Amino acid sequence: MYERILVPTDGSTGTAHVALQAIDLAEQYGATIHALHVVDETVEGLTTDAGEQLRKQGQQAVDQIERMAAAHGVDAVTVVEDGDPAGGIVDYAEAEDADLIVMGTHGRSGVRRRLIGSVAERLVRRAPCPVMTVRLPESDVTVADADAAGDIALEALADDGHDASVVGVERQESVWVVEATADDETFLVYVDPVTRRTSVIDRGSGR
């Protein structure tokens, strides 16, 4: 159903949630993610260094989505272009024959929120393919509580063939640490709070 999923991004806080929506679909259909940032040419002309700074920020935004896609085994293409954001996204979708556009519906606050909302509205009217809009939360964290971290850890252990139970969950500075047991073995599962990527460590027998 989907081969090419376009994810326009401005790097706003919370876009990790939007990217995960697209990545989940890409996993289901074997699609490629196209992460696109269009540098607003009207903003670029405000100061001499604005263009370079905006391109740098845009590259960081699409690189983040690429890293998230890689953590889920999904292929990704990253592109940074200059132009009108809505027009640039439509042109890219047409040129790449995108099957779906997934994007957030607001930025951080104030004028930025209105601008991003305007882009989404224009896309819905002009896009050559369906547009899925996702409300941007106020944080990039996608694993917000211990229960969610525990569930993700159990899924990772199940994929490795272990019917495990969670013993404890701890939120450290940049990772969830889940302790679990299965068949007299103890495991530590590290869960990335943004990408949901897991690392399983077998601590051996719990006896």
PDB file of C-alpha atoms in Angstrom:
ATOM      1  CA  MET A   1       0.000   0.000   0.000  1.00  0.00           C
ATOM      2  CA  TYR A   2       2.844   2.392   0.875  1.00  0.00           C
ATOM      3  CA  GLU A   3       6.307   2.435  -0.680  1.00  0.00           C
ATOM      4  CA  ARG A   4       7.421   6.023  -0.053  1.00  0.00           C
ATOM      5  CA  ILE A   5       6.284   7.890   3.069  1.00  0.00           C
ATOM      6  CA  LEU A   6       7.198  11.575   3.218  1.00  0.00           C
ATOM      7  CA  VAL A   7       7.826  13.132   6.638  1.00  0.00           C
ATOM      8  CA  PRO A   8       8.279  16.930   6.459  1.00  0.00           C
ATOM      9  CA  THR A   9       9.907  18.265   9.619  1.00  0.00           C
ATOM     10  CA  ASP A  10      10.942  21.603  11.085  1.00  0.00           C
ATOM     11  CA  GLY A  11      12.628  20.036  14.112  1.00  0.00           C
ATOM     12  CA  SER A  12       9.921  21.165  16.532  1.00  0.00           C
ATOM     13  CA  THR A  13       9.810  19.540  19.935  1.00  0.00           C
ATOM     14  CA  GLY A  14       7.690  16.429  19.727  1.00  0.00           C
ATOM     15  CA  THR A  15       8.387  15.551  16.099  1.00  0.00           C
ATOM     16  CA  ALA A  16       9.769  12.190  17.263  1.00  0.00           C
ATOM     17  CA  HIS A  17       6.139  11.174  17.828  1.00  0.00           C
ATOM     18  CA  VAL A  18       5.261  12.124  14.262  1.00  0.00           C
ATOM     19  CA  ALA A  19       8.256  10.237  12.905  1.00  0.00           C
ATOM     20  CA  LEU A  20       7.272   7.105  14.845  1.00  0.00           C
ATOM     21  CA  GLN A  21       3.814   7.165  13.272  1.00  0.00           C
ATOM     22  CA  ALA A  22       5.451   7.122   9.849  1.00  0.00           C
ATOM     23  CA  ILE A  23       8.055   4.547  10.887  1.00  0.00           C
ATOM     24  CA  ASP A  24       5.360   2.200  12.225  1.00  0.00           C
ATOM     25  CA  LEU A  25       3.632   2.336   8.838  1.00  0.00           C
ATOM     26  CA  ALA A  26       6.936   1.875   7.014  1.00  0.00           C
ATOM     27  CA  GLU A  27       7.632  -1.242   9.092  1.00  0.00           C
ATOM     28  CA  GLN A  28       4.232  -2.693   8.216  1.00  0.00           C
ATOM     29  CA  TYR A  29       4.509  -2.069   4.481  1.00  0.00           C
ATOM     30  CA  GLY A  30       8.254  -2.225   3.864  1.00  0.00           C
ATOM     31  CA  ALA A  31       8.262   1.424   2.854  1.00  0.00           C
ATOM     32  CA  THR A  32      11.071   3.970   2.751  1.00  0.00           C
ATOM     33  CA  ILE A  33      10.875   7.127   4.863  1.00  0.00           C
ATOM     34  CA  HIS A  34      11.694  10.407   3.139  1.00  0.00           C
ATOM     35  CA  ALA A  35      12.587  13.008   5.785  1.00  0.00           C
ATOM     36  CA  LEU A  36      12.341  16.499   4.274  1.00  0.00           C
ATOM     37  CA  HIS A  37      13.111  19.931   5.660  1.00  0.00           C
ATOM     38  CA  VAL A  38      12.356  22.986   3.533  1.00  0.00           C
ATOM     39  CA  VAL A  39      14.216  26.119   4.606  1.00  0.00           C
ATOM     40  CA  ASP A  40      11.718  28.974   4.398  1.00  0.00           C
ATOM     41  CA  GLU A  41      13.238  31.369   1.854  1.00  0.00           C
ATOM     42  CA  THR A  42      11.332  34.311   3.331  1.00  0.00           C
ATOM     43  CA  VAL A  43      12.941  33.753   6.743  1.00  0.00           C
ATOM     44  CA  GLU A  44      16.361  33.052   5.265  1.00  0.00           C
ATOM     45  CA  GLY A  45      16.702  36.643   4.044  1.00  0.00           C
ATOM     46  CA  LEU A  46      16.315  38.208   7.487  1.00  0.00           C
ATOM     47  CA  THR A  47      20.024  38.091   8.375  1.00  0.00           C
ATOM     48  CA  THR A  48      23.242  37.198   6.570  1.00  0.00           C
ATOM     49  CA  ASP A  49      23.846  34.021   8.575  1.00  0.00           C
ATOM     50  CA  ALA A  50      20.213  32.938   8.822  1.00  0.00           C
ATOM     51  CA  GLY A  51      20.280  30.667   5.781  1.00  0.00           C
ATOM     52  CA  GLU A  52      23.288  28.689   6.944  1.00  0.00           C
ATOM     53  CA  GLN A  53      21.905  28.344  10.461  1.00  0.00           C
ATOM     54  CA  LEU A  54      18.481  27.237   9.225  1.00  0.00           C
ATOM     55  CA  ARG A  55      20.022  24.640   6.914  1.00  0.00           C
ATOM     56  CA  LYS A  56      22.090  23.309   9.804  1.00  0.00           C
ATOM     57  CA  GLN A  57      18.995  23.021  11.991  1.00  0.00           C
ATOM     58  CA  GLY A  58      17.118  21.371   9.136  1.00  0.00           C
ATOM     59  CA  GLN A  59      19.872  18.813   8.629  1.00  0.00           C
ATOM     60  CA  GLN A  60      19.814  17.985  12.332  1.00  0.00           C
ATOM     61  CA  ALA A  61      16.037  17.503  12.144  1.00  0.00           C
ATOM     62  CA  VAL A  62      16.126  15.068   9.219  1.00  0.00           C
ATOM     63  CA  ASP A  63      19.161  13.263  10.656  1.00  0.00           C
ATOM     64  CA  GLN A  64      17.187  12.583  13.840  1.00  0.00           C
ATOM     65  CA  ILE A  65      14.429  10.919  11.817  1.00  0.00           C
ATOM     66  CA  GLU A  66      17.015   8.898   9.893  1.00  0.00           C
ATOM     67  CA  ARG A  67      18.501   7.620  13.170  1.00  0.00           C
ATOM     68  CA  MET A  68      15.059   6.685  14.465  1.00  0.00           C
ATOM     69  CA  ALA A  69      14.235   4.854  11.243  1.00  0.00           C
ATOM     70  CA  ALA A  70      17.531   2.955  11.395  1.00  0.00           C
ATOM     71  CA  ALA A  71      16.771   1.887  14.978  1.00  0.00           C
ATOM     72  CA  HIS A  72      13.608   0.245  13.649  1.00  0.00           C
ATOM     73  CA  GLY A  73      15.233  -1.283  10.578  1.00  0.00           C
ATOM     74  CA  VAL A  74      13.567   1.153   8.169  1.00  0.00           C
ATOM     75  CA  ASP A  75      15.357   2.736   5.208  1.00  0.00           C
ATOM     76  CA  ALA A  76      15.372   6.537   5.132  1.00  0.00           C
ATOM     77  CA  VAL A  77      16.304   9.316   2.723  1.00  0.00           C
ATOM     78  CA  THR A  78      17.111  12.795   4.058  1.00  0.00           C
ATOM     79  CA  VAL A  79      16.720  16.008   2.086  1.00  0.00           C
ATOM     80  CA  VAL A  80      17.158  19.711   2.948  1.00  0.00           C
ATOM     81  CA  GLU A  81      15.915  22.217   0.385  1.00  0.00           C
ATOM     82  CA  ASP A  82      15.256  25.961   0.128  1.00  0.00           C
ATOM     83  CA  GLY A  83      11.897  27.403  -0.852  1.00  0.00           C
ATOM     84  CA  ASP A  84       8.321  27.852   0.249  1.00  0.00           C
ATOM     85  CA  PRO A  85       7.653  25.102   2.836  1.00  0.00           C
ATOM     86  CA  ALA A  86       4.218  24.012   1.605  1.00  0.00           C
ATOM     87  CA  GLY A  87       5.152  24.345  -2.057  1.00  0.00           C
ATOM     88  CA  GLY A  88       8.460  22.561  -1.543  1.00  0.00           C
ATOM     89  CA  ILE A  89       6.768  19.645   0.205  1.00  0.00           C
ATOM     90  CA  VAL A  90       4.161  19.319  -2.554  1.00  0.00           C
ATOM     91  CA  ASP A  91       6.840  19.479  -5.270  1.00  0.00           C
ATOM     92  CA  TYR A  92       8.930  16.826  -3.513  1.00  0.00           C
ATOM     93  CA  ALA A  93       5.917  14.557  -3.025  1.00  0.00           C
ATOM     94  CA  GLU A  94       5.117  14.831  -6.727  1.00  0.00           C
ATOM     95  CA  ALA A  95       8.706  14.307  -7.859  1.00  0.00           C
ATOM     96  CA  GLU A  96       9.220  11.245  -5.647  1.00  0.00           C
ATOM     97  CA  ASP A  97       5.709   9.882  -6.192  1.00  0.00           C
ATOM     98  CA  ALA A  98       5.069   9.766  -2.435  1.00  0.00           C
ATOM     99  CA  ASP A  99       2.233   7.517  -1.281  1.00  0.00           C
ATOM    100  CA  LEU A 100       1.590   9.324   2.019  1.00  0.00           C
ATOM    101  CA  ILE A 101       2.643  12.494   3.838  1.00  0.00           C
ATOM    102  CA  VAL A 102       2.853  12.361   7.643  1.00  0.00           C
ATOM    103  CA  MET A 103       3.372  15.657   9.453  1.00  0.00           C
ATOM    104  CA  GLY A 104       2.758  17.519  12.699  1.00  0.00           C
ATOM    105  CA  THR A 105       0.030  20.093  13.071  1.00  0.00           C
ATOM    106  CA  HIS A 106       1.733  22.722  15.230  1.00  0.00           C
ATOM    107  CA  GLY A 107       5.125  24.018  16.315  1.00  0.00           C
ATOM    108  CA  ARG A 108       6.173  25.192  19.745  1.00  0.00           C
ATOM    109  CA  SER A 109       4.017  28.252  20.297  1.00  0.00           C
ATOM    110  CA  GLY A 110       2.841  31.623  19.016  1.00  0.00           C
ATOM    111  CA  VAL A 111       3.747  32.653  15.472  1.00  0.00           C
ATOM    112  CA  ARG A 112       5.662  29.418  14.868  1.00  0.00           C
ATOM    113  CA  ARG A 113       2.575  27.387  15.735  1.00  0.00           C
ATOM    114  CA  ARG A 114       0.445  29.410  13.321  1.00  0.00           C
ATOM    115  CA  LEU A 115       3.007  29.039  10.532  1.00  0.00           C
ATOM    116  CA  ILE A 116       3.248  25.257  10.888  1.00  0.00           C
ATOM    117  CA  GLY A 117      -0.528  24.984  11.094  1.00  0.00           C
ATOM    118  CA  SER A 118      -0.818  26.996   7.887  1.00  0.00           C
ATOM    119  CA  VAL A 119       1.617  24.673   6.100  1.00  0.00           C
ATOM    120  CA  ALA A 120      -0.413  21.634   7.160  1.00  0.00           C
ATOM    121  CA  GLU A 121      -3.652  23.214   5.934  1.00  0.00           C
ATOM    122  CA  ARG A 122      -2.117  24.083   2.555  1.00  0.00           C
ATOM    123  CA  LEU A 123      -0.738  20.562   2.221  1.00  0.00           C
ATOM    124  CA  VAL A 124      -4.116  18.972   2.818  1.00  0.00           C
ATOM    125  CA  ARG A 125      -5.536  21.078  -0.033  1.00  0.00           C
ATOM    126  CA  ARG A 126      -2.670  20.696  -2.520  1.00  0.00           C
ATOM    127  CA  ALA A 127      -0.893  17.403  -1.830  1.00  0.00           C
ATOM    128  CA  PRO A 128      -0.913  14.770  -4.596  1.00  0.00           C
ATOM    129  CA  CYS A 129      -1.360  11.980  -2.033  1.00  0.00           C
ATOM    130  CA  PRO A 130      -3.125  11.438   1.320  1.00  0.00           C
ATOM    131  CA  VAL A 131      -1.908  13.537   4.264  1.00  0.00           C
ATOM    132  CA  MET A 132      -1.872  12.215   7.833  1.00  0.00           C
ATOM    133  CA  THR A 133      -1.654  14.985  10.430  1.00  0.00           C
ATOM    134  CA  VAL A 134      -0.414  14.210  13.933  1.00  0.00           C
ATOM    135  CA  ARG A 135      -0.696  16.632  16.824  1.00  0.00           C
ATOM    136  CA  LEU A 136       2.756  17.452  18.139  1.00  0.00           C
ATOM    137  CA  PRO A 137       3.170  16.881  21.883  1.00  0.00           C
ATOM    138  CA  GLU A 138       5.339  19.090  24.042  1.00  0.00           C
ATOM    139  CA  SER A 139       8.240  16.652  24.296  1.00  0.00           C
ATOM    140  CA  ASP A 140      10.396  14.428  22.104  1.00  0.00           C
ATOM    141  CA  VAL A 141      10.034  11.638  24.666  1.00  0.00           C
ATOM    142  CA  THR A 142       7.922   8.807  23.247  1.00  0.00           C
ATOM    143  CA  VAL A 143       8.270   6.432  26.220  1.00  0.00           C
ATOM    144  CA  ALA A 144       6.867   8.575  28.985  1.00  0.00           C
ATOM    145  CA  ASP A 145       6.255   6.164  31.863  1.00  0.00           C
ATOM    146  CA  ALA A 146       7.522   2.988  33.475  1.00  0.00           C
ATOM    147  CA  ASP A 147       4.619   0.853  32.249  1.00  0.00           C
ATOM    148  CA  ALA A 148       5.348   1.742  28.620  1.00  0.00           C
ATOM    149  CA  ALA A 149       9.059   1.044  29.096  1.00  0.00           C
ATOM    150  CA  GLY A 150       8.240  -2.313  30.686  1.00  0.00           C
ATOM    151  CA  ASP A 151       5.942  -3.292  27.822  1.00  0.00           C
ATOM    152  CA  ILE A 152       8.593  -2.449  25.229  1.00  0.00           C
ATOM    153  CA  ALA A 153      11.195  -4.454  27.166  1.00  0.00           C
ATOM    154  CA  LEU A 154       8.893  -7.485  27.337  1.00  0.00           C
ATOM    155  CA  GLU A 155       8.308  -7.262  23.574  1.00  0.00           C
ATOM    156  CA  ALA A 156      12.069  -7.233  22.989  1.00  0.00           C
ATOM    157  CA  LEU A 157      12.525 -10.259  25.245  1.00  0.00           C
ATOM    158  CA  ALA A 158       9.639 -12.072  23.554  1.00  0.00           C
ATOM    159  CA  ASP A 159      11.305 -11.471  20.195  1.00  0.00           C
ATOM    160  CA  ASP A 160      14.348 -13.244  21.652  1.00  0.00           C
ATOM    161  CA  GLY A 161      12.175 -16.173  22.734  1.00  0.00           C
ATOM    162  CA  HIS A 162      11.785 -15.315  26.434  1.00  0.00           C
ATOM    163  CA  ASP A 163       8.471 -15.293  28.291  1.00  0.00           C
ATOM    164  CA  ALA A 164       9.564 -12.738  30.869  1.00  0.00           C
ATOM    165  CA  SER A 165       8.163 -10.723  33.745  1.00  0.00           C
ATOM    166  CA  VAL A 166       9.207  -7.226  34.742  1.00  0.00           C
ATOM    167  CA  VAL A 167      10.879  -6.975  38.137  1.00  0.00           C
ATOM    168  CA  GLY A 168      11.726  -3.284  38.188  1.00  0.00           C
ATOM    169  CA  VAL A 169      11.934  -0.170  36.007  1.00  0.00           C
ATOM    170  CA  GLU A 170      14.227   2.811  36.556  1.00  0.00           C
ATOM    171  CA  ARG A 171      14.374   6.067  34.608  1.00  0.00           C
ATOM    172  CA  GLN A 172      17.961   7.197  34.243  1.00  0.00           C
ATOM    173  CA  GLU A 173      19.141  10.408  32.581  1.00  0.00           C
ATOM    174  CA  SER A 174      18.778   9.308  28.957  1.00  0.00           C
ATOM    175  CA  VAL A 175      17.432   5.768  29.122  1.00  0.00           C
ATOM    176  CA  TRP A 176      14.894   3.490  30.780  1.00  0.00           C
ATOM    177  CA  VAL A 177      16.449   0.488  32.529  1.00  0.00           C
ATOM    178  CA  VAL A 178      14.113  -2.486  32.877  1.00  0.00           C
ATOM    179  CA  GLU A 179      14.984  -5.548  34.968  1.00  0.00           C
ATOM    180  CA  ALA A 180      13.138  -8.727  34.021  1.00  0.00           C
ATOM    181  CA  THR A 181      13.261 -12.441  34.730  1.00  0.00           C
ATOM    182  CA  ALA A 182      12.468 -15.502  32.618  1.00  0.00           C
ATOM    183  CA  ASP A 183      13.233 -19.198  33.150  1.00  0.00           C
ATOM    184  CA  ASP A 184      15.500 -18.501  36.146  1.00  0.00           C
ATOM    185  CA  GLU A 185      17.465 -15.943  34.132  1.00  0.00           C
ATOM    186  CA  THR A 186      17.727 -12.234  34.803  1.00  0.00           C
ATOM    187  CA  PHE A 187      17.837  -9.612  32.071  1.00  0.00           C
ATOM    188  CA  LEU A 188      18.476  -5.887  31.848  1.00  0.00           C
ATOM    189  CA  VAL A 189      16.765  -4.141  28.961  1.00  0.00           C
ATOM    190  CA  TYR A 190      17.758  -0.599  28.046  1.00  0.00           C
ATOM    191  CA  VAL A 191      14.968   1.335  26.329  1.00  0.00           C
ATOM    192  CA  ASP A 192      15.688   4.572  24.490  1.00  0.00           C
ATOM    193  CA  PRO A 193      12.952   7.062  25.551  1.00  0.00           C
ATOM    194  CA  VAL A 194      12.854   8.696  22.096  1.00  0.00           C
ATOM    195  CA  THR A 195      13.462   5.987  19.489  1.00  0.00           C
ATOM    196  CA  ARG A 196      12.180   3.045  21.613  1.00  0.00           C
ATOM    197  CA  ARG A 197      15.259   1.116  20.562  1.00  0.00           C
ATOM    198  CA  THR A 198      16.159  -1.675  22.994  1.00  0.00           C
ATOM    199  CA  SER A 199      19.339  -3.397  24.123  1.00  0.00           C
ATOM    200  CA  VAL A 200      19.011  -6.692  25.991  1.00  0.00           C
ATOM    201  CA  ILE A 201      21.672  -7.895  28.414  1.00  0.00           C
ATOM    202  CA  ASP A 202      21.486 -11.427  29.776  1.00  0.00           C
ATOM    203  CA  ARG A 203      22.713 -11.359  33.375  1.00  0.00           C
ATOM    204  CA  GLY A 204      22.608 -15.130  33.701  1.00  0.00           C
ATOM    205  CA  SER A 205      20.917 -17.315  36.283  1.00  0.00           C
ATOM    206  CA  GLY A 206      18.963 -15.572  38.996  1.00  0.00           C
ATOM    207  CA  ARG A 207      19.690 -18.348  41.461  1.00  0.00           C
TER     208      ARG A 207
END
